[in-house]
CSV table of C-alpha atoms and ligand atoms in Angstrom, one decimal:
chain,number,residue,atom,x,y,z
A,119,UNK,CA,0.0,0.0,0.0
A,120,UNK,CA,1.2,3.7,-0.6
A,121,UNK,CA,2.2,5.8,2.2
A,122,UNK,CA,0.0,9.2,1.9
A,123,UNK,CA,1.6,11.8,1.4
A,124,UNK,CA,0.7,15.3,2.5
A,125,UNK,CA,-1.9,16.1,0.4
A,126,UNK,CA,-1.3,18.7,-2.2
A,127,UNK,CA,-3.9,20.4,-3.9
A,128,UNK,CA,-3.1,23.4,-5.8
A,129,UNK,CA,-6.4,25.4,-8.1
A,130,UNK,CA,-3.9,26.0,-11.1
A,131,UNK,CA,-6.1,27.2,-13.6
A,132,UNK,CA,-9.5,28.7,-13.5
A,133,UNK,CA,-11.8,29.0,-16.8
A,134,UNK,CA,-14.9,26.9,-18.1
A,135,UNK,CA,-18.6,28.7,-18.4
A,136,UNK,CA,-18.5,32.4,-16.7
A,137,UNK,CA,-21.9,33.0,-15.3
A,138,UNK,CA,-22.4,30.5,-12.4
A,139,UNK,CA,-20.6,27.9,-13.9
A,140,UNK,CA,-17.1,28.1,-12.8
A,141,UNK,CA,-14.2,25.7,-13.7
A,142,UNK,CA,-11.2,24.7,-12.5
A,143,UNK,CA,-8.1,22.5,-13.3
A,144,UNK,CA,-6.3,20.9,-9.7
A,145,UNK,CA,-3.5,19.1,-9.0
A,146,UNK,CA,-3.1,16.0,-6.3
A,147,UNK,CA,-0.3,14.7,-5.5
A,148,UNK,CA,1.1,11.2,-6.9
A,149,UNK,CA,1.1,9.9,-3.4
A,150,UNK,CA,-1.9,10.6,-2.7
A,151,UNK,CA,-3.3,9.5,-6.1
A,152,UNK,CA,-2.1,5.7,-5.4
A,153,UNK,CA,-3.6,5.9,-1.5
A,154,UNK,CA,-6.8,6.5,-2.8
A,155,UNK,CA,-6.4,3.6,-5.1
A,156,UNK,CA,-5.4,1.9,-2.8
A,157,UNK,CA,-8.3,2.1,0.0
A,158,UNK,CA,-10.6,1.1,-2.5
A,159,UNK,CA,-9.8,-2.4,-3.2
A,160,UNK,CA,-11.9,-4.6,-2.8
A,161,UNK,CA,-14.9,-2.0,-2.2
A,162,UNK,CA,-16.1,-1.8,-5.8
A,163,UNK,CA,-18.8,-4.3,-7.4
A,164,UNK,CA,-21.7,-1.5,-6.9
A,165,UNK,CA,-22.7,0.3,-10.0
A,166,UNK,CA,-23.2,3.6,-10.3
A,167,UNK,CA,-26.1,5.8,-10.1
A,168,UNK,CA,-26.8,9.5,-11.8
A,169,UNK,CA,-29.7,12.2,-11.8
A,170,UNK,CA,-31.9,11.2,-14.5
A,171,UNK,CA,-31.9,14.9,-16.8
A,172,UNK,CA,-35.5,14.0,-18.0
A,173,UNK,CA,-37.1,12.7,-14.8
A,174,UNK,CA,-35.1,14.1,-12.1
A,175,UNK,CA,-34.9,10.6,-10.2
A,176,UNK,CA,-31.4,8.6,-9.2
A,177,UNK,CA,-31.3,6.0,-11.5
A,178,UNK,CA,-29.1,2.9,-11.9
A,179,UNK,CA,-28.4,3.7,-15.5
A,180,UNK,CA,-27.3,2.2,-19.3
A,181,UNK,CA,-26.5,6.1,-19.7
A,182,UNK,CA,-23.1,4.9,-17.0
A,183,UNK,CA,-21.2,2.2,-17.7
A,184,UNK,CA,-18.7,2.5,-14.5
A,185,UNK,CA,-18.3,0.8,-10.8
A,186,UNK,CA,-18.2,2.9,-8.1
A,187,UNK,CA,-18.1,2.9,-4.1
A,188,UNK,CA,-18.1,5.9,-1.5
A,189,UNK,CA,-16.3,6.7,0.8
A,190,UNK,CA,-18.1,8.3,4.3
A,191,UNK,CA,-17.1,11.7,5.2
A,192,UNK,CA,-13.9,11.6,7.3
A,193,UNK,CA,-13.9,7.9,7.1
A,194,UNK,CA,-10.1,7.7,8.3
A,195,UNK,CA,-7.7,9.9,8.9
A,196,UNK,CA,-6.7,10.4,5.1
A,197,UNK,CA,-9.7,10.4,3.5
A,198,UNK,CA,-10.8,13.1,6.5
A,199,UNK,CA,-7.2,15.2,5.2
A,200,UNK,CA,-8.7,15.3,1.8
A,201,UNK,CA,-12.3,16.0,2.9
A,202,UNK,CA,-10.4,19.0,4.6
A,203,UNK,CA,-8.8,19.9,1.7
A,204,UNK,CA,-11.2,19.9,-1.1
A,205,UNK,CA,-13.2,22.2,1.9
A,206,UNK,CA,-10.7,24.8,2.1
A,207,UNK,CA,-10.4,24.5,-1.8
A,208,UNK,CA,-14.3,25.2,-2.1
A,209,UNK,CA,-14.6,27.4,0.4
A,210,UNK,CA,-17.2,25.6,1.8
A,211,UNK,CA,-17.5,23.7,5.4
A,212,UNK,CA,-16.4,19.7,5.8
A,213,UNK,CA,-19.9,19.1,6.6
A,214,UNK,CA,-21.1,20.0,3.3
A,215,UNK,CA,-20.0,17.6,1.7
A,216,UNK,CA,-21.3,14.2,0.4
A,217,UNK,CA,-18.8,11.0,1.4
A,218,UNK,CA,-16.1,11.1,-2.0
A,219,UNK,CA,-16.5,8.7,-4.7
A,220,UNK,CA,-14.4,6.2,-6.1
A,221,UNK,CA,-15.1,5.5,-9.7
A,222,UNK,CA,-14.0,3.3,-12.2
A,223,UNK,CA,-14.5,3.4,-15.8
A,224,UNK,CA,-13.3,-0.1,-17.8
A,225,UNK,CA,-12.8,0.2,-22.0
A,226,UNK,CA,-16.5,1.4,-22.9
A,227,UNK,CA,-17.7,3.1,-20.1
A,228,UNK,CA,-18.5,6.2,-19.9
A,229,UNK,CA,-21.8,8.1,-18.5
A,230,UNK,CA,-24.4,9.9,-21.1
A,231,UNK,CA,-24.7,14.0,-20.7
A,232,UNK,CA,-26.1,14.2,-16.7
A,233,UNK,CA,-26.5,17.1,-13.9
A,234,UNK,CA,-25.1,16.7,-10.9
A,235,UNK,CA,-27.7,19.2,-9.4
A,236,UNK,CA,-30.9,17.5,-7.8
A,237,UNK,CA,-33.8,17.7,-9.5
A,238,UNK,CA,-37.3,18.1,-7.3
A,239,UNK,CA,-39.3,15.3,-9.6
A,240,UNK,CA,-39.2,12.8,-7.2
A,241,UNK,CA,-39.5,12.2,-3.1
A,242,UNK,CA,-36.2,11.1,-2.7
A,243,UNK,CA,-34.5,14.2,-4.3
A,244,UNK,CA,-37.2,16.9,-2.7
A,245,UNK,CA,-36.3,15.3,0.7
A,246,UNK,CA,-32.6,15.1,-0.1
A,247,UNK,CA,-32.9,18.9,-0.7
A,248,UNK,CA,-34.9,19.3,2.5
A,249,UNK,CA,-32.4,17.6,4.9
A,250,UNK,CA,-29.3,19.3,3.0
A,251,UNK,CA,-30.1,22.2,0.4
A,252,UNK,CA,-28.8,22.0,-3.1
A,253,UNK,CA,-26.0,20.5,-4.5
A,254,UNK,CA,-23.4,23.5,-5.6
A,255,UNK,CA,-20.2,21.9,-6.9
A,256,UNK,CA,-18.7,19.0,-8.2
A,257,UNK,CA,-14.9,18.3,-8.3
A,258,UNK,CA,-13.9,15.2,-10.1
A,259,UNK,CA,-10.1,14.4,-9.7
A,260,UNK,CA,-8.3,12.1,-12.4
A,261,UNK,CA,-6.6,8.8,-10.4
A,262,UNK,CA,-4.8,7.3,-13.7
A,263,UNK,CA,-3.8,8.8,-17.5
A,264,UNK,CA,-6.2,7.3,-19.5
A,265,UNK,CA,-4.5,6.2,-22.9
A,266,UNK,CA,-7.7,7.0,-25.3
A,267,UNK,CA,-11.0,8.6,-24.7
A,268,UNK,CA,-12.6,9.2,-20.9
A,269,UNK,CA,-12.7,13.1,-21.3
A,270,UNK,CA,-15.0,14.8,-18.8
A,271,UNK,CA,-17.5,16.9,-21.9
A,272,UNK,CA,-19.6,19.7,-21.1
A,273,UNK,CA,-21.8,19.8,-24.2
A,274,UNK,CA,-23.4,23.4,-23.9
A,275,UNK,CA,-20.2,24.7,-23.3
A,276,UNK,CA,-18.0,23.0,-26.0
A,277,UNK,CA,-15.8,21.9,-23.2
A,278,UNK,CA,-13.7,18.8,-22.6
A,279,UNK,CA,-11.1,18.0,-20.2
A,280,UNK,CA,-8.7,15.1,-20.8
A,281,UNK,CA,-8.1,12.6,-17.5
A,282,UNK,CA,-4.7,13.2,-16.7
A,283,UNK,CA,-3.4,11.8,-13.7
A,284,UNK,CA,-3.5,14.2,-10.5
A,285,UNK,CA,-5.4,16.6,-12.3
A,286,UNK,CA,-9.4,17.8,-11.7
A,287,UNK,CA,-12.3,19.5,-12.9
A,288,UNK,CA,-14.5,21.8,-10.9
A,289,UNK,CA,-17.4,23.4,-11.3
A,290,UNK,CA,-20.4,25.0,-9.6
A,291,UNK,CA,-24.4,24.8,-10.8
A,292,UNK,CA,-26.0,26.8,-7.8
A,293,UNK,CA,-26.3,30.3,-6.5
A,294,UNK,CA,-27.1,31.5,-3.4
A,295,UNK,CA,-30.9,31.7,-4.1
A,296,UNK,CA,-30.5,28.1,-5.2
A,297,UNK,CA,-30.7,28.6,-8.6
A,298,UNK,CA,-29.1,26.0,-11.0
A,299,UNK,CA,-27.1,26.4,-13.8
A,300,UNK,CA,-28.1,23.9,-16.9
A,301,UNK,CA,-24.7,24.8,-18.6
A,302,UNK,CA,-23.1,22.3,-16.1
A,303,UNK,CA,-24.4,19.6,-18.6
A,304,UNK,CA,-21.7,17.0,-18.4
A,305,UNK,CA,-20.8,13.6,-19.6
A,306,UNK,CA,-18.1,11.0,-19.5
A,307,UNK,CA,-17.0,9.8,-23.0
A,308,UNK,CA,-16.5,6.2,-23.3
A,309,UNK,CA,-12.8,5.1,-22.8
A,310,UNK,CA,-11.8,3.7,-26.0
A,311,UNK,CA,-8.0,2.3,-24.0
A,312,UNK,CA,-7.0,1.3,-20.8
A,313,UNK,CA,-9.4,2.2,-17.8
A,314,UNK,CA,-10.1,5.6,-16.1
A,315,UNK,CA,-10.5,6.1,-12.5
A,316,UNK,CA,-12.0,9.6,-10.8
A,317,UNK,CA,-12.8,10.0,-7.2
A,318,UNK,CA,-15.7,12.7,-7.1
A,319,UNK,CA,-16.8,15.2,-4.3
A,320,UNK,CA,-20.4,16.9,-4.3
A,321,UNK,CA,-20.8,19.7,-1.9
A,322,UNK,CA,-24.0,21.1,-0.4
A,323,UNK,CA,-25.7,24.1,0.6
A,324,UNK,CA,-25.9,23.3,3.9
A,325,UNK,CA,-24.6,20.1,6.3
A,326,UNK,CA,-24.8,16.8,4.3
A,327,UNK,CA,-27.3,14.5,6.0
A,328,UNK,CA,-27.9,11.2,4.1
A,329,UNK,CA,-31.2,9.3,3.4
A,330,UNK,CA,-31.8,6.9,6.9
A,331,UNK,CA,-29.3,9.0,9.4
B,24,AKG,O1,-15.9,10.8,-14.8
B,24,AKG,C1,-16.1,11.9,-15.2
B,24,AKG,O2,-15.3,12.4,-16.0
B,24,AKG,C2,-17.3,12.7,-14.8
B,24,AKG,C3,-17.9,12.2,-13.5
B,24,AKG,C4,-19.3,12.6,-13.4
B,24,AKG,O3,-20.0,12.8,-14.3
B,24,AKG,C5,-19.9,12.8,-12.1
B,24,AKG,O4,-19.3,12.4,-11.1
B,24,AKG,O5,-21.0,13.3,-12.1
């Protein structure tokens, strides 16, 4: 297993939609990049769900074809260092944030054009909202180089970032008011070599409470 190092996460770049949308490029450190792999093997075998665009409703989905677990916030003392981290990077608090998650893309896979905003179709989101408030941001950080295909694709925006080991995307959907931003369309295209691996963090409007606690 790696040893983690301190974590290093550094916003290099800012760019993306203007408006609400905002994006960013990061950098994590190689040692940290192979602990995260790390603590999630054997933890995989779920697969993934995504916001439905038509319906609004989490579905298990032929628009993703990837494998995924989550983390819970501040599960152990790294996973709480990068919970930390991506906080001070967002400028949001710890609590905000959903657990991180691991996912893994084999040749194929990929995830049609999604928000990561909830949509108030269905119970399960309206209450999600209610217990938590919106979702604002999503930073998805790259765990390998993938060799062909896998780039994260924001359709409206003619935007694509290539998965490049150690590097992220950012961007943020929601305002204050908690109004959402449909630019933040986004997609994973299929990897067409190798395997792509992101770990994901969603952060809230207010203190992330899950379904049942
Ligand atoms: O894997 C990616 O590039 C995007 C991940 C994604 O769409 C998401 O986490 O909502």
């Amino acid at each position: 297993m790696a040893t983690p190092g301190s974590f290093s996460l550094t916003n290099t770049t800012t760019g993306g939609g203007g408006g609400g949308t905002v994006g960013a490029w990061v950098n994590v450190s190689p040692a940290n990049v192979d602990f995260i792999n790390d603590l999630t093997c054997g933890n995989f075998g779920s697969e993934t769900m995504l916001v439905d665009p038509a319906t609004g409703q989490d579905i298990v989905s032929d628009k993703r074809t990837s494998y995924g677990m989550f983390f819970r916030l501040a599960e152990n003392d790294f996973i709480a260092r990068i919970d930390r981290r991506l906080s001070a990077l967002t400028n949001l608090p710890i609590e905000n944030g959903e657990g991180l998650q691991v996912l893994h893309y084999p040749v194929g896979g990929g995830s049609e054009p999604h928000f990561d905003y909830l949509q108030p179709t269905n119970v399960a989101n309206r209450e999600s909202i209610a217990r938590s408030g919106q979702r604002v941001s999503t930073l998805v950080t790259y765990l390998n180089d993938v060799p062909a295909g896998g780039q994260t694709v924001f359709p409206t925006l003619g935007w694509a970032v290539s998965p490049l080991r150690g590097n992220a995307v950012y961007f943020e959907y929601c305002d204050d008011a908690g109004r959402v931003d449909p630019r933040s369309l986004h997609a994973s295209a299929p990897v067409t070599q190798g395997e792509k691996w992101v770990v994901t963090k969603w952060m809230r409007q207010r203190r992330f409470v899950s379904a049942g606690s």
